[in-house]
Short mmCIF file of N, CA, C and O and ligand atoms in Angstrom, two decimals:
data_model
loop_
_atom_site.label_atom_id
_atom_site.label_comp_id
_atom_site.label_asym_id
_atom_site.label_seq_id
_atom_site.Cartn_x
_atom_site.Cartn_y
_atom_site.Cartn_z
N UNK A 1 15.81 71.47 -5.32
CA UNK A 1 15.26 72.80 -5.04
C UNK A 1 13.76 72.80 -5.30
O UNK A 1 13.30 72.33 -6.34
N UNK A 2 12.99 73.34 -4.32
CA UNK A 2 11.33 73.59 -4.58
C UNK A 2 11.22 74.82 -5.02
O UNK A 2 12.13 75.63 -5.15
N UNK A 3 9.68 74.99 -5.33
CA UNK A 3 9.70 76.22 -5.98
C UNK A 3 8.30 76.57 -5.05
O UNK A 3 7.45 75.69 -4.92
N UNK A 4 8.18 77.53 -4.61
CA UNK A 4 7.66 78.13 -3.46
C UNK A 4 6.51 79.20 -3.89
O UNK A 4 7.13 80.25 -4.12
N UNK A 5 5.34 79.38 -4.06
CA UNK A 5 4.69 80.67 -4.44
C UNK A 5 3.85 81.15 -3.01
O UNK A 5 2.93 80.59 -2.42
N UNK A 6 4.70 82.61 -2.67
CA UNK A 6 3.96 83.29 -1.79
C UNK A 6 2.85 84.43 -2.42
O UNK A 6 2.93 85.27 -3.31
N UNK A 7 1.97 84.10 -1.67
CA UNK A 7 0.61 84.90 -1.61
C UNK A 7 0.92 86.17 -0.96
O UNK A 7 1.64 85.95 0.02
N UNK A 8 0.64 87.44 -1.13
CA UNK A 8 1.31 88.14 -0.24
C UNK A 8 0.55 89.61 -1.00
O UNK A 8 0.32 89.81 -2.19
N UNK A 9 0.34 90.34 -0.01
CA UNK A 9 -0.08 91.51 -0.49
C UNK A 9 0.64 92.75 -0.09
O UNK A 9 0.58 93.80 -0.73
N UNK A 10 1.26 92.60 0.91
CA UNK A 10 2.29 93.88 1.91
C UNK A 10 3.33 93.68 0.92
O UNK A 10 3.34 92.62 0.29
N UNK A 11 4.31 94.71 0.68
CA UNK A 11 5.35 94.58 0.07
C UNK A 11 6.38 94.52 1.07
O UNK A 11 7.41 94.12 0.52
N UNK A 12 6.58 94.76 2.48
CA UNK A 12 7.58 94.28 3.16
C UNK A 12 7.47 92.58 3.53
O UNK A 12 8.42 91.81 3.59
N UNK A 13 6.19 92.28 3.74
CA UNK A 13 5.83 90.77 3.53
C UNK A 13 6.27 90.02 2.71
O UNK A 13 6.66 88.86 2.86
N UNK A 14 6.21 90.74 1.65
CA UNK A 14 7.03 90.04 0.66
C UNK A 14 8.47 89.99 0.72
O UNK A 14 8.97 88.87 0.82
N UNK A 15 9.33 91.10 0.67
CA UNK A 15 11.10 90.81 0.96
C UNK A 15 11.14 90.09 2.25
O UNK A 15 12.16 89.41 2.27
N UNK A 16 10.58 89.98 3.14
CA UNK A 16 10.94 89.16 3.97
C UNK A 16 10.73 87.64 3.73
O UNK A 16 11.64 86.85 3.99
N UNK A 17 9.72 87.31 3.32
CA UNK A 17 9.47 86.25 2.52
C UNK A 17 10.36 85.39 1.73
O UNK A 17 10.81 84.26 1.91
N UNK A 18 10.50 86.38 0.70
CA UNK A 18 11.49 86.11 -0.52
C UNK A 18 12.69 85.79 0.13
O UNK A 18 12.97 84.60 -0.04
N UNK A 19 13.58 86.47 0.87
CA UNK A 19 14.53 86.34 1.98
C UNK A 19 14.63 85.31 2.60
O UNK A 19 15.68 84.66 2.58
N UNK A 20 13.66 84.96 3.24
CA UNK A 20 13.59 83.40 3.65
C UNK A 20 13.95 82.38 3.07
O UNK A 20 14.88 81.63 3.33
N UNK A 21 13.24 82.35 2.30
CA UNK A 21 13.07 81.31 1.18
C UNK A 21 14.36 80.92 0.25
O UNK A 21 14.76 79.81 -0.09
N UNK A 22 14.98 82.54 -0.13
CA UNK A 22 16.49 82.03 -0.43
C UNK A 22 17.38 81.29 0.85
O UNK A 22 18.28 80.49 0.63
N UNK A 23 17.02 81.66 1.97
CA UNK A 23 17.79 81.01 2.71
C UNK A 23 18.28 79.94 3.22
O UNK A 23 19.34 79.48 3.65
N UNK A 24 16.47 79.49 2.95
CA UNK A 24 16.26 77.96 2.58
C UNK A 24 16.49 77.27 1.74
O UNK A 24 16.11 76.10 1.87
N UNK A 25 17.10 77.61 0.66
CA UNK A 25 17.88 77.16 -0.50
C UNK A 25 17.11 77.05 -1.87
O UNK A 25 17.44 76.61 -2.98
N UNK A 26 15.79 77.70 -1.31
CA UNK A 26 14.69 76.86 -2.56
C UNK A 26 14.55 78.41 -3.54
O UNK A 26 15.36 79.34 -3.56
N UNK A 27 13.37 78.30 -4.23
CA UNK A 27 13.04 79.53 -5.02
C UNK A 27 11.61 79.58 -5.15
O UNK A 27 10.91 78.57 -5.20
N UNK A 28 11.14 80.89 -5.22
CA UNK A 28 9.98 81.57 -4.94
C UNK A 28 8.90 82.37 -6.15
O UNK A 28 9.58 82.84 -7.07
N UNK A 29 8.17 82.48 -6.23
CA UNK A 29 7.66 83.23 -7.17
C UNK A 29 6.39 84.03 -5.92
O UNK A 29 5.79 83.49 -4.99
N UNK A 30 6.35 85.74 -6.48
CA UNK A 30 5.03 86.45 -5.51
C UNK A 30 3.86 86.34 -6.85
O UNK A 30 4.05 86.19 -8.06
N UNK A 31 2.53 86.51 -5.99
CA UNK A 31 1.93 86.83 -6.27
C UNK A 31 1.31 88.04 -5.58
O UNK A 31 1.11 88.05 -4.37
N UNK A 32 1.00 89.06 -6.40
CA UNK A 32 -0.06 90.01 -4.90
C UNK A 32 -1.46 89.80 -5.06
O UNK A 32 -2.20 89.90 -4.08
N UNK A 33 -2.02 89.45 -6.45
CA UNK A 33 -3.16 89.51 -6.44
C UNK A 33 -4.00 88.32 -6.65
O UNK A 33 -4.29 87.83 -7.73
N UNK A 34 -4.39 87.88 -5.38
CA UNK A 34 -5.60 86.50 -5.50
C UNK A 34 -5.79 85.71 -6.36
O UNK A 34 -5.43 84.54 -6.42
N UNK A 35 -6.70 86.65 -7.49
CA UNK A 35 -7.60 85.73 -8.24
C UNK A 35 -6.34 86.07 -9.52
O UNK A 35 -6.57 86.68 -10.56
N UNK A 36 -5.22 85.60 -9.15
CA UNK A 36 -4.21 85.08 -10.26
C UNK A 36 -4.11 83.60 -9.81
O UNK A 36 -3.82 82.70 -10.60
N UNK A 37 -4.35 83.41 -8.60
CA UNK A 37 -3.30 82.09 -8.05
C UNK A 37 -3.58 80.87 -8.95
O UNK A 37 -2.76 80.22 -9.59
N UNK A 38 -5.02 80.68 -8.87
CA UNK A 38 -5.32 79.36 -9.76
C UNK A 38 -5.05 79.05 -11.44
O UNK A 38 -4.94 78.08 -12.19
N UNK A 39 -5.02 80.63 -11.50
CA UNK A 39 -4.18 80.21 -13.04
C UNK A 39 -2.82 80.24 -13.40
O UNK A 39 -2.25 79.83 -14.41
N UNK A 40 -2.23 80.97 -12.02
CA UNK A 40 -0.69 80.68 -12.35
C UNK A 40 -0.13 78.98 -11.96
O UNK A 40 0.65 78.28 -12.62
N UNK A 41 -0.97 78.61 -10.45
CA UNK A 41 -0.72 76.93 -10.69
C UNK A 41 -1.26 76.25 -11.55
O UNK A 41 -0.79 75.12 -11.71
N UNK A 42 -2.32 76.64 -12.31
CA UNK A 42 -2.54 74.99 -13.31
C UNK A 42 -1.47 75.57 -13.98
O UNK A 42 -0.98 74.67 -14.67
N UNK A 43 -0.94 76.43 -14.11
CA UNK A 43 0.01 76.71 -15.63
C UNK A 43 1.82 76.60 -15.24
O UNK A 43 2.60 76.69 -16.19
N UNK A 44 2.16 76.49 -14.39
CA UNK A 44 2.63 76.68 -13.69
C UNK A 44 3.65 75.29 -12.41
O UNK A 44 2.98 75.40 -11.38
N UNK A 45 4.51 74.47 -12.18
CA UNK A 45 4.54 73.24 -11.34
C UNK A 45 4.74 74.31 -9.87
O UNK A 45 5.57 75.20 -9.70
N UNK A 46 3.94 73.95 -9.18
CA UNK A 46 4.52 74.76 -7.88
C UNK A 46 4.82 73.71 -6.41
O UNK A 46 3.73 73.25 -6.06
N UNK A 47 5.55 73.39 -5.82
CA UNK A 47 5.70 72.64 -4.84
C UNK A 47 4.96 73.06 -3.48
O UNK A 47 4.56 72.10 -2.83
N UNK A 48 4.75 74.11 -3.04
CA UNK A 48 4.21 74.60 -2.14
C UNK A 48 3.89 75.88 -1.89
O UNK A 48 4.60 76.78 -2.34
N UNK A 49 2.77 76.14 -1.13
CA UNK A 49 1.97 77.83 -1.38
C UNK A 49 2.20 78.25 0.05
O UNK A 49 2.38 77.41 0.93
N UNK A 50 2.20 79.43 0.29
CA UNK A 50 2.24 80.41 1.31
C UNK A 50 1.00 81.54 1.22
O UNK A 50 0.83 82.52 0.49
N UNK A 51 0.46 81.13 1.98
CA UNK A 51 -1.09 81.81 1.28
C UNK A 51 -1.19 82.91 2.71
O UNK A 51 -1.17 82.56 3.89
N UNK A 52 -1.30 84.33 2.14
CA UNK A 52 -1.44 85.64 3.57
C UNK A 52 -3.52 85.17 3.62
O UNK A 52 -4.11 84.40 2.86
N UNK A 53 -3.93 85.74 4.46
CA UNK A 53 -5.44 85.75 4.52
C UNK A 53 -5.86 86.94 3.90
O UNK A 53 -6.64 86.89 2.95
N UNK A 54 -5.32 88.22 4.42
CA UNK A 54 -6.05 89.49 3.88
C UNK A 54 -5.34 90.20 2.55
O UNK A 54 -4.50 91.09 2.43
N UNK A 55 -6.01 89.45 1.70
CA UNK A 55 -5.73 90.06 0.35
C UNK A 55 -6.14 91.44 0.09
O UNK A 55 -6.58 92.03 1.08
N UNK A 56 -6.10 92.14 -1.11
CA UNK A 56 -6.65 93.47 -1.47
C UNK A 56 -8.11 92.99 -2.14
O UNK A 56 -9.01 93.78 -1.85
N UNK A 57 -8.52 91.95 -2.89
CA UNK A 57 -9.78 92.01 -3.33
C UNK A 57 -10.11 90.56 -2.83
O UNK A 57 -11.18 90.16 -3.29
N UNK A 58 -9.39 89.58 -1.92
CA UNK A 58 -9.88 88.27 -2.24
C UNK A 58 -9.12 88.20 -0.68
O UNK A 58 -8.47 88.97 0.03
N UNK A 59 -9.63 86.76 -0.64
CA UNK A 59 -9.56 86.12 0.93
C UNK A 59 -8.84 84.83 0.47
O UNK A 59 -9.14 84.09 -0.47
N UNK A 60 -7.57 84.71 1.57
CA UNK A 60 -6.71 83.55 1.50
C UNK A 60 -7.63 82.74 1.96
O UNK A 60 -7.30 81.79 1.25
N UNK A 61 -8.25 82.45 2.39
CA UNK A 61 -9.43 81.51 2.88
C UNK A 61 -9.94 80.72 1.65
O UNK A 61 -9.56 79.60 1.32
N UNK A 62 -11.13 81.73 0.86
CA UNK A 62 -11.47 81.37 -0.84
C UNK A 62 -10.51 80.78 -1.44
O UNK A 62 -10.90 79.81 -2.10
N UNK A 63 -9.03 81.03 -1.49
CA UNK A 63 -8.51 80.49 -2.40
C UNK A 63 -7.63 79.17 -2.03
O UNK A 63 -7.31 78.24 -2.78
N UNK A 64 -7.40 79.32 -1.00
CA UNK A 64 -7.27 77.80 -0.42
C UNK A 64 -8.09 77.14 -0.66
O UNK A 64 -7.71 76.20 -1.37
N UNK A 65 -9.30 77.12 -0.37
CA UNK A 65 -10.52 76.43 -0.01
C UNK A 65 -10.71 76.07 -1.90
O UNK A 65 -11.02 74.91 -2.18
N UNK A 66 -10.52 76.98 -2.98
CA UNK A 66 -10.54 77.03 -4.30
C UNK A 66 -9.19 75.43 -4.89
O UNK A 66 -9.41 74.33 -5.39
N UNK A 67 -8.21 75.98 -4.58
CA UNK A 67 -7.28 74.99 -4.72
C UNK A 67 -7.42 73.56 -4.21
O UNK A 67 -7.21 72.53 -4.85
N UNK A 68 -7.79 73.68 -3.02
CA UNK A 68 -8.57 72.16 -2.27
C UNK A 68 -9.57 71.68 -2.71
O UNK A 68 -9.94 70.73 -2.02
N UNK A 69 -10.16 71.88 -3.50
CA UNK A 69 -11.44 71.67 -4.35
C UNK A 69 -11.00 71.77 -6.04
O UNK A 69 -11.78 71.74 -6.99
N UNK A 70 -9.77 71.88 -6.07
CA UNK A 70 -9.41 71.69 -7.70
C UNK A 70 -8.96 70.35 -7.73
O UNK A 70 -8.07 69.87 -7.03
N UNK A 71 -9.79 69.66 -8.80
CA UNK A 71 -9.07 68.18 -9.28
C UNK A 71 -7.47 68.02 -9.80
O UNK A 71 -6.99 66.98 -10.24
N UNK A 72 -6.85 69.14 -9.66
CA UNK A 72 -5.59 68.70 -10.36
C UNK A 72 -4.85 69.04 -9.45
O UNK A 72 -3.80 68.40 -9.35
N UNK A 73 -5.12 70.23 -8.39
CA UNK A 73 -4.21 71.04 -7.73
C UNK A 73 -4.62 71.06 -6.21
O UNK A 73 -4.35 72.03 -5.50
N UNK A 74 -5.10 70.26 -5.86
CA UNK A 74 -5.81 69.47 -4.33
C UNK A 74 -4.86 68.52 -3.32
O UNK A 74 -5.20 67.97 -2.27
N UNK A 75 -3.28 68.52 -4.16
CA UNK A 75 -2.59 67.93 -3.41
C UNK A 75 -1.16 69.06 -3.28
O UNK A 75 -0.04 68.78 -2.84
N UNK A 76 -1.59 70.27 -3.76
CA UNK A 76 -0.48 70.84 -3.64
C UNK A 76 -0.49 71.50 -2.04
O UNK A 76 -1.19 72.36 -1.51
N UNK A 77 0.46 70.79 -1.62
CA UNK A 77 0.27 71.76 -0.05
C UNK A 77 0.60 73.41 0.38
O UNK A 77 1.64 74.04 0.53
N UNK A 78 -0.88 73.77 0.51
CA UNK A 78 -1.30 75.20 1.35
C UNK A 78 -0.82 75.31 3.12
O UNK A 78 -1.07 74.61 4.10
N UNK A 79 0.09 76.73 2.86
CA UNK A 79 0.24 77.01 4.60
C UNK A 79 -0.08 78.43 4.54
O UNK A 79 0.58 79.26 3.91
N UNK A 80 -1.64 78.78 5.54
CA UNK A 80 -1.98 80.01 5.95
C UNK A 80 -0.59 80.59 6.31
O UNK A 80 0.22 79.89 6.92
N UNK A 81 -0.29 81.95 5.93
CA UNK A 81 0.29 82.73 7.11
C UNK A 81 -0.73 84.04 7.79
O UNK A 81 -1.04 84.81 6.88
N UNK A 82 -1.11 84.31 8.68
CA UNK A 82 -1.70 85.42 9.27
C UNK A 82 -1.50 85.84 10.14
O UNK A 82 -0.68 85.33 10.90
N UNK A 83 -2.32 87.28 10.51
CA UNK A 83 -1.93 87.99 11.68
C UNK A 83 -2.99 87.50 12.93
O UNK A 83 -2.87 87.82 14.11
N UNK A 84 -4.10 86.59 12.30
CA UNK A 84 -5.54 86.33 13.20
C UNK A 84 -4.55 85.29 13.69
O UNK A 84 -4.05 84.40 13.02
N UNK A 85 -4.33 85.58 15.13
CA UNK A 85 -3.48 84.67 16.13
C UNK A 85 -4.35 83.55 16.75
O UNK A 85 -3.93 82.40 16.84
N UNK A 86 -5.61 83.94 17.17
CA UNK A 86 -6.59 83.72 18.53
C UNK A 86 -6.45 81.86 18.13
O UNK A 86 -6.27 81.39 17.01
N UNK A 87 -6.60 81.17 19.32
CA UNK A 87 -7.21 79.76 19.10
C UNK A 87 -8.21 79.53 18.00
O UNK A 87 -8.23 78.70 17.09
N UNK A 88 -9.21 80.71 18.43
CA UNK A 88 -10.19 80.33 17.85
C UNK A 88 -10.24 80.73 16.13
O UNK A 88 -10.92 80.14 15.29
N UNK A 89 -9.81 81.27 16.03
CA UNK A 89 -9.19 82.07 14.45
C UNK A 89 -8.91 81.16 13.66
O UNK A 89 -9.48 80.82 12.62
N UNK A 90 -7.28 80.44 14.58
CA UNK A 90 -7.17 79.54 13.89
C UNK A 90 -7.68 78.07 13.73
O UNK A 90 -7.22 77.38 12.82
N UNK A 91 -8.75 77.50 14.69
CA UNK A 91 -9.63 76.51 14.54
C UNK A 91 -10.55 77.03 13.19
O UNK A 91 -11.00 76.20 12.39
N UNK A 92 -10.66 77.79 13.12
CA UNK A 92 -11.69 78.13 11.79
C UNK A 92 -11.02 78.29 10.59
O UNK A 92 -11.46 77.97 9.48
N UNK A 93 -9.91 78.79 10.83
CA UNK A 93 -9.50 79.30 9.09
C UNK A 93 -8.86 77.93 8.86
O UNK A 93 -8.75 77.63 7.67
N UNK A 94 -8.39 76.99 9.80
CA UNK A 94 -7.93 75.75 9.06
C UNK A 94 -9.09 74.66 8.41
O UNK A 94 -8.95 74.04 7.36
N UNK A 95 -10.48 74.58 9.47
CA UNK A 95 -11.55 73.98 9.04
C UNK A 95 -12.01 74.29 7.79
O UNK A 95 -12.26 73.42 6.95
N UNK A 96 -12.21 75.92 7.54
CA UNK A 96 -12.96 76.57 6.73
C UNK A 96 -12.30 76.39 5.26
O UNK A 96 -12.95 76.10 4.25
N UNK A 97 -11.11 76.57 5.31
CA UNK A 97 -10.07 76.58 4.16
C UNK A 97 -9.56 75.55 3.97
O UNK A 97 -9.71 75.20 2.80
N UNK A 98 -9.16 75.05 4.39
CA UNK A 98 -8.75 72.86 4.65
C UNK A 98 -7.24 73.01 3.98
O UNK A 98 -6.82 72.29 3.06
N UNK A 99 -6.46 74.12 4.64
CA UNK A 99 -5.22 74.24 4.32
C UNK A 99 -4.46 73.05 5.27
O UNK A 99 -4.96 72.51 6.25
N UNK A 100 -3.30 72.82 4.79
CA UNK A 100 -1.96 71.64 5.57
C UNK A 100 -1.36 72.28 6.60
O UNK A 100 -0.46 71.73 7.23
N UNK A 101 -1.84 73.62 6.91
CA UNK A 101 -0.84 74.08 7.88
C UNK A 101 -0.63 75.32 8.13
O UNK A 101 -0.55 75.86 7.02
N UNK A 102 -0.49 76.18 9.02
CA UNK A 102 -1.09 77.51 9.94
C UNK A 102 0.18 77.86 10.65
O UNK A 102 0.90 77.20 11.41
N UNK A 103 0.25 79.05 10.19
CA UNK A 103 1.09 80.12 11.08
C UNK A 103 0.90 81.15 11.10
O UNK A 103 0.46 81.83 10.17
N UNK A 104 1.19 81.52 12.20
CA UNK A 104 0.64 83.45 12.72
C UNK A 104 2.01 84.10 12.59
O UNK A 104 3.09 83.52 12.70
N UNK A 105 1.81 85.28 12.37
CA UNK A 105 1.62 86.59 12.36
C UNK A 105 2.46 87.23 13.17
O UNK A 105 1.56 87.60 13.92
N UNK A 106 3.31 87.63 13.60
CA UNK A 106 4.89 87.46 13.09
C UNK A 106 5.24 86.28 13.92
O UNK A 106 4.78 85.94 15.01
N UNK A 107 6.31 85.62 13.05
CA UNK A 107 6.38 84.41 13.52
C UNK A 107 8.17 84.33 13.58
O UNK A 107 8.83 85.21 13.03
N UNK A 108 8.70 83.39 14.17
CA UNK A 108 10.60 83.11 14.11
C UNK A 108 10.88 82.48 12.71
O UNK A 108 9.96 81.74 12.37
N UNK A 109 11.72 82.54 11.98
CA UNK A 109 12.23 82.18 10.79
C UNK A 109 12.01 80.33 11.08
O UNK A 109 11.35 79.57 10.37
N UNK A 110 12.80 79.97 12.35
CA UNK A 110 12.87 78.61 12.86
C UNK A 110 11.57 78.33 12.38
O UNK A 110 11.67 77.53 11.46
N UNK A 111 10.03 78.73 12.67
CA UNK A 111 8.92 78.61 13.08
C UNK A 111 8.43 77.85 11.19
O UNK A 111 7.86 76.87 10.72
N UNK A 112 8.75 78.42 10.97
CA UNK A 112 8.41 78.68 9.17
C UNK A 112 9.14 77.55 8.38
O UNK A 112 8.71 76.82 7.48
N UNK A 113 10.27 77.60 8.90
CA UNK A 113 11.25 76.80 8.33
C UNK A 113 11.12 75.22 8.33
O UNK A 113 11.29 74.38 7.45
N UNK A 114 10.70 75.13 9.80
CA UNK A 114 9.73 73.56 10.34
C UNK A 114 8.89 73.16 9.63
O UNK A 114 8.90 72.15 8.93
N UNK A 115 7.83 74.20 9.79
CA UNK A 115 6.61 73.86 9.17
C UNK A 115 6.51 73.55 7.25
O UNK A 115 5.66 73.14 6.46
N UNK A 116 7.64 73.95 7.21
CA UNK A 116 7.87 74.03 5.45
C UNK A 116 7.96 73.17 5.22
O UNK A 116 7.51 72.73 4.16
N UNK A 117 8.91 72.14 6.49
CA UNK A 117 10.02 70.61 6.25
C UNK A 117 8.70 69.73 6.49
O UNK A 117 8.92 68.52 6.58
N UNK A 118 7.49 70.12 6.60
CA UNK A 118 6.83 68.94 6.25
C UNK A 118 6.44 68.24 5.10
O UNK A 118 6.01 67.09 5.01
N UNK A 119 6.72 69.35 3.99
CA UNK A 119 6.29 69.11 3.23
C UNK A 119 7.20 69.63 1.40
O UNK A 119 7.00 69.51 0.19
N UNK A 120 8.03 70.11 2.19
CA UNK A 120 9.44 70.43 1.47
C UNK A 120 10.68 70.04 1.64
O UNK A 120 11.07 70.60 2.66
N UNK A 121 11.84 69.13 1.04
CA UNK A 121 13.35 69.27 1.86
C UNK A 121 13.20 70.54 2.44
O UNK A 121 12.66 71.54 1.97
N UNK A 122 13.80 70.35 3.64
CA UNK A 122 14.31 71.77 4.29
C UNK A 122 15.40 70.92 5.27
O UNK A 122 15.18 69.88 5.90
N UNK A 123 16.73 71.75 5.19
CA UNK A 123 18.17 71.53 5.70
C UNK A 123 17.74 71.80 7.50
O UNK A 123 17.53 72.87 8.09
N UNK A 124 17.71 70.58 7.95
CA UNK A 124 17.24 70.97 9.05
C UNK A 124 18.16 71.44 10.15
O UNK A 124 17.90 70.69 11.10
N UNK A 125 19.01 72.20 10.49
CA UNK A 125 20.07 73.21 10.70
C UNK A 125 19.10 74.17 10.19
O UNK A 125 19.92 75.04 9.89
N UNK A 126 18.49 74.44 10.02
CA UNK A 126 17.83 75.94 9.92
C UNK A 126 16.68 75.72 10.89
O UNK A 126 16.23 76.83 11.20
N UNK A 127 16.00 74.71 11.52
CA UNK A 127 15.31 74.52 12.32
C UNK A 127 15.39 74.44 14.04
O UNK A 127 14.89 74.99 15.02
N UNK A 128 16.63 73.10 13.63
CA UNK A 128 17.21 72.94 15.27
C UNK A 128 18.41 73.34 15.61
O UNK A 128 19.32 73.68 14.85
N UNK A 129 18.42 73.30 17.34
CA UNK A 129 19.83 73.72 17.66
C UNK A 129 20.30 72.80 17.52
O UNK A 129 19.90 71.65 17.62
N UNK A 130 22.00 73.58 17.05
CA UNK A 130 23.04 72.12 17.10
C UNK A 130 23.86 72.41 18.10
O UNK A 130 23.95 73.58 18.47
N UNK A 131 24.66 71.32 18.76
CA UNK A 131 24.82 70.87 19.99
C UNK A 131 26.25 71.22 20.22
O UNK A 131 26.79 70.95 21.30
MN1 MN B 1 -2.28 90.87 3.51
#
């Protein structure tokens, strides 16, 4: 089982989230507010982050970009989720932030679930069709 911390500031963002994530078999911890994240991972083992962009005081951007630049916590893999869809949006927020991995804004459970298995077990029956 991984342990999952979503970034998240919407509170329906979040049960849906959380929801997921049990489904995926793993477990989750929220955060809503930003400038907690870096002290709940050094303190904290986290397997993988779910980082929203538009925080209430802070930018998923900064704190990606914060974590990727921490000597201890630079290999924990970051996945944007946002609503900034455009090509070009996301050519920048992945450059800018030097996150592992990008998804928009509402997205298919399948969609999420993939992108997780790169870098998490994920039961892949939650990804593909079976035959
Ligand atoms: Mn938000």
């Amino acid at each position: 089982m991984s342990k999952i911390l979503i970034v998240e500031d919407n509170k329906v963002n979040q049960k849906v989230m959380e929801r997921l994530i049990k489904i995926s078999g793993n477990e989750c911890c929220i955060i809503e507010d930003g400038g907690e994240v870096i002290n709940y991972l050094e303190n904290n083992h986290v397997d993988l982050v779910l980082m929203d962009v538009q925080l209430v005081e802070y930018s998923g951007i900064d704190i990606t970009k914060k974590i990727k630049n921490h000597f201890k916590l630079n290999l924990i893999p970051v996945i944007i989720v946002t609503a900034s869809a455009s090509k070009g949006d996301r050519d920048r927020i992945v450059t800018e932030s030097g996150c592992d991995e990008y998804i928009a804004k509402p997205f298919f459970p399948t969609e999420l679930f993939e992108k997780m298995s790169k870098f998490i077990p994920i039961d892949k029956k939650l990804f593909t069709k079976t035959v």
